[in-house]
Amino acid sequence: MDHVHQKDPRTVPENDHALGADGDRAALRADCANCFGLCCVALTLTRSADFAVNKDAGTPCRNLQEDFRCGIHTRLRTEGFAGCTVYDCFGAGQKVSGETFGGRDWRTAPESARQMFQVFPVVRQLHELLWYLTEAASLAPARSLHEAIRRGLEETERLTRLDAAALADLDVAAHRDGVAALLARTSELVRATAPRKKKRSHRGADLIAARLGGADLRGADLRGAYLIAADLAGADLRLADLIGADFRDADLSGADLRGALFLTQSQLGAAKGNDATQLPSSLTRPAHWGG
């Protein structure tokens, strides 16, 4: 009888999006030096474990300086603003500041302030969709959807370049719903390649403080799951769909996230991890993670 080589059951194609997604995402990374501190003004802050103060939308944060830089940037966590270190605008800040409003800031052109703060969260949502679609376009198992994905990319990018008035009136929720359906189909095709036999759906599941240390979650559907304070130390999350999963205070120490689907820097920033946590090449290890 011929010898048959048995593969390590943990071996999964990393699917680390090697088809240029990282380069395509360069404009989807926040460039605070070229933004008018929009996230520090346009958004509402609620006093909590994430923010030390209450702040209404449209009111500048008390830490925002005249040059639009944060006065406590290196001390955000110790001064009670951990939420600021987690937030990611996906590059919407510099897009709205430099392109939509042509470099006119809300201080020197106060008549533009209200509309600028209204447009910023709209473009932020569109840029988040571009992040996911760019990843989807790089996933070989979803090649049958690549044409539809590329059309989605082109349309989403077109919307980001509308003028301020059109962006303020845009029904971004309707566009998001269409993209979400396409991403869900992409996820199904990619997760089907994972060797784990039982791929139980945990979509939107309450997994708060769940004990999932060392769990085999390859190819799992964890879309929108509440994983707050969950123990995921050493868990295998390769090819798991993590879009919208809430990782606040989840322990990802030693977890394998290579090739995890639709993971964002913001999700990592909300979690805990260490040097043994394996990440997709498109993301970086948060500075606050321990060794």
CSV table of N, CA, C and O in Angstrom, one decimal, residues 179-244:
chain,number,residue,atom,x,y,z
A,179,VAL,N,-22.9,45.9,-0.1
A,179,VAL,CA,-21.5,45.5,0.0
A,179,VAL,C,-21.5,44.3,1.0
A,179,VAL,O,-20.7,43.3,0.9
A,180,ALA,N,-22.2,44.4,2.1
A,180,ALA,CA,-22.2,43.4,3.1
A,180,ALA,C,-22.7,42.0,2.6
A,180,ALA,O,-22.1,41.0,2.9
A,181,ALA,N,-23.6,42.0,1.7
A,181,ALA,CA,-24.1,40.8,1.1
A,181,ALA,C,-23.0,40.2,0.2
A,181,ALA,O,-22.8,38.9,0.2
A,182,LEU,N,-22.2,41.0,-0.5
A,182,LEU,CA,-21.1,40.5,-1.3
A,182,LEU,C,-20.0,40.0,-0.4
A,182,LEU,O,-19.4,38.9,-0.7
A,183,LEU,N,-19.7,40.6,0.7
A,183,LEU,CA,-18.7,40.2,1.6
A,183,LEU,C,-19.1,38.9,2.3
A,183,LEU,O,-18.2,38.0,2.5
A,184,ALA,N,-20.4,38.7,2.5
A,184,ALA,CA,-20.8,37.5,3.1
A,184,ALA,C,-20.6,36.3,2.2
A,184,ALA,O,-20.2,35.2,2.6
A,185,ARG,N,-20.9,36.5,0.9
A,185,ARG,CA,-20.7,35.4,-0.1
A,185,ARG,C,-19.2,35.1,-0.2
A,185,ARG,O,-18.8,34.0,-0.4
A,186,THR,N,-18.4,36.2,-0.2
A,186,THR,CA,-16.9,36.0,-0.2
A,186,THR,C,-16.5,35.1,1.0
A,186,THR,O,-15.7,34.2,0.8
A,187,SER,N,-17.0,35.5,2.1
A,187,SER,CA,-16.6,34.7,3.3
A,187,SER,C,-17.0,33.2,3.2
A,187,SER,O,-16.2,32.4,3.6
A,188,GLU,N,-18.1,32.9,2.7
A,188,GLU,CA,-18.6,31.5,2.6
A,188,GLU,C,-17.6,30.7,1.7
A,188,GLU,O,-17.2,29.6,2.1
A,189,LEU,N,-17.2,31.3,0.6
A,189,LEU,CA,-16.3,30.6,-0.3
A,189,LEU,C,-14.9,30.4,0.3
A,189,LEU,O,-14.3,29.3,0.2
A,190,VAL,N,-14.4,31.4,1.0
A,190,VAL,CA,-13.1,31.3,1.6
A,190,VAL,C,-13.1,30.3,2.8
A,190,VAL,O,-12.2,29.5,3.0
A,191,ARG,N,-14.1,30.5,3.7
A,191,ARG,CA,-14.1,29.6,4.9
A,191,ARG,C,-14.4,28.2,4.5
A,191,ARG,O,-14.0,27.3,5.3
A,192,ALA,N,-15.0,27.9,3.4
A,192,ALA,CA,-15.2,26.5,3.0
A,192,ALA,C,-13.9,25.8,2.7
A,192,ALA,O,-13.8,24.5,2.7
A,193,THR,N,-12.8,26.5,2.6
A,193,THR,CA,-11.5,25.9,2.3
A,193,THR,C,-10.8,25.5,3.6
A,193,THR,O,-9.7,24.8,3.6
A,194,ALA,N,-11.3,25.9,4.7
A,194,ALA,CA,-10.7,25.5,6.0
A,194,ALA,C,-10.9,24.1,6.3
A,194,ALA,O,-12.0,23.5,6.1
A,195,PRO,N,-9.9,23.4,6.8
A,195,PRO,CA,-10.0,21.9,7.1
A,195,PRO,C,-10.9,21.5,8.2
A,195,PRO,O,-11.3,20.4,8.4
A,196,ARG,N,-11.3,22.5,9.1
A,196,ARG,CA,-12.1,22.1,10.2
A,196,ARG,C,-13.4,21.6,9.7
A,196,ARG,O,-14.1,22.3,9.0
A,197,LYS,N,-13.9,20.5,10.2
A,197,LYS,CA,-15.1,19.9,9.7
A,197,LYS,C,-16.4,20.6,10.1
A,197,LYS,O,-17.2,20.9,9.3
A,198,LYS,N,-16.5,20.9,11.4
A,198,LYS,CA,-17.7,21.5,11.9
A,198,LYS,C,-17.5,23.0,12.0
A,198,LYS,O,-16.6,23.5,12.8
A,199,LYS,N,-18.2,23.8,11.2
A,199,LYS,CA,-18.0,25.2,11.2
A,199,LYS,C,-19.3,25.9,11.7
A,199,LYS,O,-20.0,26.5,11.0
A,200,ARG,N,-19.5,25.6,12.9
A,200,ARG,CA,-20.7,26.2,13.6
A,200,ARG,C,-20.7,27.7,13.5
A,200,ARG,O,-19.7,28.4,13.7
A,201,SER,N,-21.9,28.3,13.2
A,201,SER,CA,-22.0,29.7,13.1
A,201,SER,C,-22.1,30.3,14.5
A,201,SER,O,-22.9,29.9,15.3
A,202,HIS,N,-21.3,31.3,14.7
A,202,HIS,CA,-21.4,32.1,16.0
A,202,HIS,C,-21.7,33.6,15.6
A,202,HIS,O,-21.4,34.5,16.4
A,203,ARG,N,-22.4,33.8,14.5
A,203,ARG,CA,-22.7,35.1,14.0
A,203,ARG,C,-23.5,35.8,15.1
A,203,ARG,O,-24.6,35.4,15.4
A,204,GLY,N,-23.1,37.0,15.5
A,204,GLY,CA,-23.8,37.8,16.5
A,204,GLY,C,-23.9,37.1,17.9
A,204,GLY,O,-24.7,37.6,18.7
A,205,ALA,N,-23.2,36.1,18.1
A,205,ALA,CA,-23.4,35.3,19.4
A,205,ALA,C,-22.8,36.1,20.6
A,205,ALA,O,-21.9,36.9,20.5
A,206,ASP,N,-23.5,35.8,21.7
A,206,ASP,CA,-23.0,36.4,23.0
A,206,ASP,C,-21.9,35.4,23.5
A,206,ASP,O,-22.2,34.4,24.1
A,207,LEU,N,-20.7,35.8,23.3
A,207,LEU,CA,-19.5,35.0,23.8
A,207,LEU,C,-18.7,35.8,24.8
A,207,LEU,O,-17.5,35.7,24.9
A,208,ILE,N,-19.4,36.7,25.5
A,208,ILE,CA,-18.8,37.6,26.5
A,208,ILE,C,-18.1,36.7,27.6
A,208,ILE,O,-18.8,35.8,28.1
A,209,ALA,N,-16.8,36.9,27.8
A,209,ALA,CA,-16.1,36.1,28.8
A,209,ALA,C,-16.0,34.6,28.5
A,209,ALA,O,-15.8,33.8,29.4
A,210,ALA,N,-16.3,34.2,27.3
A,210,ALA,CA,-16.3,32.8,26.9
A,210,ALA,C,-14.9,32.2,27.1
A,210,ALA,O,-13.9,32.9,26.8
A,211,ARG,N,-14.8,31.0,27.5
A,211,ARG,CA,-13.5,30.3,27.6
A,211,ARG,C,-13.2,29.5,26.4
A,211,ARG,O,-13.7,28.4,26.2
A,212,LEU,N,-12.5,30.2,25.5
A,212,LEU,CA,-12.2,29.6,24.2
A,212,LEU,C,-10.7,29.4,24.0
A,212,LEU,O,-10.2,29.4,22.9
A,213,GLY,N,-9.9,29.4,25.1
A,213,GLY,CA,-8.5,29.3,25.0
A,213,GLY,C,-8.1,28.0,24.3
A,213,GLY,O,-8.6,26.9,24.6
A,214,GLY,N,-7.2,28.1,23.3
A,214,GLY,CA,-6.8,26.9,22.5
A,214,GLY,C,-7.8,26.4,21.6
A,214,GLY,O,-7.6,25.3,20.9
A,215,ALA,N,-9.0,27.0,21.4
A,215,ALA,CA,-10.1,26.5,20.6
A,215,ALA,C,-9.7,26.5,19.1
A,215,ALA,O,-9.0,27.3,18.6
A,216,ASP,N,-10.2,25.5,18.4
A,216,ASP,CA,-10.0,25.4,16.9
A,216,ASP,C,-11.2,26.1,16.3
A,216,ASP,O,-12.3,25.6,16.2
A,217,LEU,N,-10.9,27.3,15.9
A,217,LEU,CA,-12.0,28.2,15.3
A,217,LEU,C,-11.7,28.5,13.8
A,217,LEU,O,-12.2,29.5,13.3
A,218,ARG,N,-11.0,27.6,13.2
A,218,ARG,CA,-10.6,27.8,11.8
A,218,ARG,C,-11.9,27.8,11.0
A,218,ARG,O,-12.8,26.9,11.1
A,219,GLY,N,-12.1,28.8,10.1
A,219,GLY,CA,-13.2,28.9,9.3
A,219,GLY,C,-14.5,29.2,10.0
A,219,GLY,O,-15.6,29.1,9.4
A,220,ALA,N,-14.5,29.6,11.2
A,220,ALA,CA,-15.7,29.9,12.0
A,220,ALA,C,-16.3,31.2,11.5
A,220,ALA,O,-15.6,32.1,11.1
A,221,ASP,N,-17.6,31.3,11.6
A,221,ASP,CA,-18.3,32.6,11.4
A,221,ASP,C,-18.6,33.3,12.7
A,221,ASP,O,-19.4,32.9,13.5
A,222,LEU,N,-17.7,34.3,12.9
A,222,LEU,CA,-17.8,35.1,14.2
A,222,LEU,C,-18.2,36.5,13.9
A,222,LEU,O,-17.9,37.4,14.6
A,223,ARG,N,-19.0,36.7,12.8
A,223,ARG,CA,-19.4,38.1,12.4
A,223,ARG,C,-20.3,38.7,13.5
A,223,ARG,O,-21.2,38.1,13.9
A,224,GLY,N,-19.8,39.8,13.9
A,224,GLY,CA,-20.6,40.6,14.9
A,224,GLY,C,-20.7,39.9,16.3
A,224,GLY,O,-21.5,40.3,17.1
A,225,ALA,N,-19.9,38.9,16.5
A,225,ALA,CA,-19.9,38.2,17.8
A,225,ALA,C,-19.4,39.1,18.9
A,225,ALA,O,-18.5,39.9,18.7
A,226,TYR,N,-20.0,38.9,20.1
A,226,TYR,CA,-19.6,39.7,21.3
A,226,TYR,C,-18.6,38.8,22.0
A,226,TYR,O,-18.9,37.9,22.8
A,227,LEU,N,-17.3,39.2,21.8
A,227,LEU,CA,-16.2,38.4,22.4
A,227,LEU,C,-15.5,39.3,23.5
A,227,LEU,O,-14.3,39.1,23.8
A,228,ILE,N,-16.3,40.1,24.1
A,228,ILE,CA,-15.7,41.0,25.2
A,228,ILE,C,-15.2,40.2,26.3
A,228,ILE,O,-15.8,39.3,26.9
A,229,ALA,N,-13.9,40.4,26.6
A,229,ALA,CA,-13.2,39.7,27.8
A,229,ALA,C,-13.2,38.2,27.6
A,229,ALA,O,-13.0,37.5,28.5
A,230,ALA,N,-13.3,37.7,26.4
A,230,ALA,CA,-13.3,36.3,26.1
A,230,ALA,C,-11.8,35.8,26.2
A,230,ALA,O,-10.9,36.6,25.9
A,231,ASP,N,-11.6,34.6,26.6
A,231,ASP,CA,-10.3,34.0,26.6
A,231,ASP,C,-10.1,33.3,25.3
A,231,ASP,O,-10.7,32.2,25.1
A,232,LEU,N,-9.3,33.9,24.4
A,232,LEU,CA,-9.0,33.3,23.1
A,232,LEU,C,-7.5,33.0,23.0
A,232,LEU,O,-6.9,32.8,21.9
A,233,ALA,N,-6.8,32.9,24.2
A,233,ALA,CA,-5.4,32.6,24.2
A,233,ALA,C,-5.1,31.3,23.5
A,233,ALA,O,-5.7,30.2,23.8
A,234,GLY,N,-4.2,31.3,22.5
A,234,GLY,CA,-3.8,30.1,21.8
A,234,GLY,C,-4.8,29.6,20.8
A,234,GLY,O,-4.6,28.6,20.3
A,235,ALA,N,-5.9,30.3,20.6
A,235,ALA,CA,-7.0,29.9,19.7
A,235,ALA,C,-6.5,30.0,18.3
A,235,ALA,O,-5.7,30.9,17.9
A,236,ASP,N,-7.0,29.1,17.5
A,236,ASP,CA,-6.7,29.1,16.0
A,236,ASP,C,-7.8,29.8,15.3
A,236,ASP,O,-8.9,29.2,15.1
A,237,LEU,N,-7.6,31.0,14.8
A,237,LEU,CA,-8.6,31.8,14.2
A,237,LEU,C,-8.3,32.0,12.7
A,237,LEU,O,-8.9,32.9,12.0
A,238,ARG,N,-7.5,31.1,12.1
A,238,ARG,CA,-7.2,31.3,10.7
A,238,ARG,C,-8.5,31.0,9.9
A,238,ARG,O,-9.2,30.1,10.2
A,239,LEU,N,-8.7,31.9,8.9
A,239,LEU,CA,-9.8,31.8,8.0
A,239,LEU,C,-11.2,32.0,8.7
A,239,LEU,O,-12.2,31.8,8.1
A,240,ALA,N,-11.2,32.5,10.0
A,240,ALA,CA,-12.4,32.8,10.6
A,240,ALA,C,-12.9,34.2,10.2
A,240,ALA,O,-12.0,35.1,9.9
A,241,ASP,N,-14.2,34.4,10.0
A,241,ASP,CA,-14.7,35.7,9.6
A,241,ASP,C,-14.9,36.5,10.9
A,241,ASP,O,-15.8,36.2,11.7
A,242,LEU,N,-14.2,37.6,11.0
A,242,LEU,CA,-14.2,38.4,12.2
A,242,LEU,C,-14.8,39.8,12.0
A,242,LEU,O,-14.7,40.7,12.8
A,243,ILE,N,-15.5,40.0,10.9
A,243,ILE,CA,-16.0,41.3,10.6
A,243,ILE,C,-17.0,41.7,11.7
A,243,ILE,O,-17.9,41.0,12.0
A,244,GLY,N,-16.7,42.9,12.3
A,244,GLY,CA,-17.6,43.4,13.3
A,244,GLY,C,-17.6,42.7,14.6
A,244,GLY,O,-18.3,43.1,15.5
